[in-house]
């Protein structure tokens, strides 16, 4: 299958989180990273990026646009830095050049895993998010479990490509949620400032799950970005 868009989920999630975006972009695919749910999670963002490079080569997705949310944005950045010739563009959603995690969440996922998972997911949404969306995402993260979320957050905490942003060659759209408390808009502004030619779009009143909270605005921002890209080679 030739994919125009390749979606990469964030920590503790899987490809099903992009279900509505798959309706908006029928020529897209959504990856399940290792351990989400098949196999075991990988220890670093760079290891995930290497895995994504392998999928691009194996499936002939040369020139596809990577859309990554949070940790998935970090994986997308790592993929573009590792193999720029494969990536036709980047959409970095609620992400950043580094993704530090407060120690209380890492400790809590060991000592009080279920309660900490629920508390962490509570922080993913802005004030306008509807209850149905919140609960659907919470159940999806519970299905994978605290172990997967913990391993992913450890990988996020060790991630930092701040010094490498100037090497990113792919056309880039950065999308942030105005009310995101996990990856605040200032992190997206750093991406925008550090990646040559990048565009920035901040979605009003949206939290970390902005692509679900502001589906139409997110869809339209991605469509506008895609329309400005050169034809695929």
XYZ file of C-alpha atoms in Angstrom, residues 11-195:
185
model
C 3.165 7.142 24.888
C 0.856 4.475 26.243
C -1.362 4.483 23.152
C -1.557 2.579 19.876
C -2.574 3.272 16.289
C -6.286 3.188 17.112
C -5.984 6.634 18.685
C -5.915 7.989 15.103
C -9.218 6.346 14.143
C -11.038 9.567 13.235
C -8.009 10.906 11.357
C -8.023 7.746 9.252
C -11.523 8.783 8.172
C -10.326 12.305 7.365
C -7.287 11.000 5.449
C -8.228 7.704 3.753
C -4.770 7.303 2.184
C -3.114 7.211 5.622
C -1.864 4.361 7.770
C -1.447 4.327 11.540
C 1.458 2.422 13.028
C 1.423 0.337 16.180
C 4.892 0.749 17.648
C 6.521 -2.372 19.136
C 4.828 -3.328 22.395
C 1.637 -1.461 21.442
C 0.327 -4.112 21.858
C 2.427 -6.771 20.086
C 5.884 -7.585 21.435
C 7.744 -5.441 23.965
C 8.211 -1.658 24.056
C 11.597 -0.431 22.882
C 13.874 1.346 25.380
C 14.555 4.596 23.523
C 12.992 7.008 21.064
C 15.936 6.372 18.765
C 15.170 2.646 18.746
C 11.581 3.401 17.768
C 12.835 5.717 15.013
C 15.070 2.965 13.659
C 12.058 0.639 13.626
C 10.011 3.231 11.683
C 12.805 3.594 9.130
C 12.602 -0.152 8.615
C 8.855 0.030 8.007
C 9.300 2.854 5.475
C 11.850 0.841 3.518
C 9.971 -2.456 3.803
C 6.643 -1.022 2.664
C 7.880 1.460 0.082
C 6.616 4.577 1.843
C 9.357 6.761 0.375
C 8.331 10.411 0.609
C 5.362 9.875 2.931
C 4.572 12.476 5.584
C 5.053 11.410 9.199
C 2.441 12.681 11.653
C 3.562 12.094 15.226
C 1.804 12.881 18.495
C 3.871 13.605 21.617
C 6.332 10.685 21.846
C 5.291 9.887 18.276
C 6.467 13.366 17.298
C 9.817 12.583 18.869
C 9.925 9.321 16.914
C 9.043 11.205 13.718
C 11.838 13.707 14.368
C 14.274 10.879 14.999
C 13.219 9.187 11.772
C 13.704 12.367 9.741
C 17.136 12.927 11.298
C 18.180 9.319 10.725
C 16.847 8.961 7.149
C 15.898 12.358 5.651
C 15.668 10.870 2.172
C 12.651 8.786 3.235
C 10.494 11.471 4.844
C 8.486 13.855 2.667
C 7.301 15.989 5.569
C 6.685 16.140 9.304
C 3.619 17.057 11.322
C 4.706 17.319 14.953
C 1.667 17.295 17.220
C 1.886 18.323 20.898
C 5.553 17.411 20.930
C 8.895 19.068 21.544
C 12.665 18.875 21.055
C 12.829 17.226 24.507
C 10.112 15.535 26.550
C 10.971 15.604 30.229
C 8.664 13.678 32.565
C 8.113 14.654 36.193
C 9.695 12.026 38.480
C 6.449 11.633 40.439
C 4.802 10.037 37.402
C 7.687 7.632 36.819
C 7.725 6.689 40.504
C 3.939 6.499 40.690
C 3.693 4.080 37.764
C 5.884 1.712 39.800
C 4.332 2.253 43.238
C 0.680 3.019 42.365
C 0.406 2.036 38.698
C -3.342 2.116 38.069
C -4.063 5.306 39.996
C -1.084 7.072 38.420
C -2.126 6.010 34.924
C -5.583 7.474 35.475
C -4.165 10.698 36.900
C -1.756 11.055 33.995
C -4.476 10.561 31.386
C -6.585 13.198 33.154
C -3.896 15.725 32.198
C -4.118 14.902 28.500
C -7.232 16.954 27.852
C -8.135 20.610 27.743
C -11.147 22.013 29.576
C -13.487 21.670 26.584
C -12.917 17.950 25.913
C -16.058 15.832 26.086
C -16.460 12.979 28.561
C -16.900 10.311 25.883
C -13.553 11.134 24.271
C -11.796 11.212 27.642
C -13.125 7.793 28.615
C -12.402 6.220 25.237
C -8.762 7.281 25.459
C -8.493 6.241 29.108
C -9.742 2.734 28.295
C -7.298 2.462 25.393
C -4.362 3.318 27.662
C -5.615 0.920 30.344
C -5.698 -1.893 27.769
C -1.967 -1.533 27.184
C -1.338 -1.043 30.892
C 0.975 0.914 33.187
C 4.042 -1.094 32.141
C 3.889 0.155 28.556
C 3.203 3.729 29.642
C 6.135 3.621 32.076
C 8.569 2.323 29.456
C 7.420 4.966 26.998
C 7.737 7.776 29.535
C 11.267 6.654 30.385
C 12.095 6.849 26.673
C 10.541 10.323 26.503
C 12.453 11.527 29.548
C 15.777 10.606 27.930
C 14.911 12.221 24.585
C 16.574 15.501 23.588
C 17.366 16.610 20.025
C 17.451 20.338 20.744
C 20.954 20.651 19.329
C 19.985 18.749 16.161
C 16.910 20.709 15.055
C 18.945 22.639 12.491
C 19.643 19.348 10.697
C 15.971 18.621 9.979
C 15.478 18.857 6.206
C 11.833 17.828 5.887
C 9.081 20.437 5.477
C 7.511 20.671 8.917
C 4.210 21.683 10.476
C 4.165 22.066 14.254
C 0.735 21.866 15.919
C 0.223 22.729 19.585
C -2.686 22.837 22.005
C -3.083 26.163 23.748
C -4.037 24.463 27.046
C -1.587 21.550 26.863
C 0.002 21.101 30.304
C 2.140 18.073 29.371
C 3.912 19.498 26.321
C 3.224 23.226 26.669
C 3.107 25.403 23.540
C 6.549 26.814 24.356
C 8.041 23.441 23.394
C 6.293 23.672 20.026
C 7.621 27.197 19.624
C 11.130 25.821 20.136
C 10.519 23.331 17.334
C 9.197 26.128 15.134
C 12.220 28.313 15.839
C 14.768 25.530 15.453
C 13.536 23.801 12.280
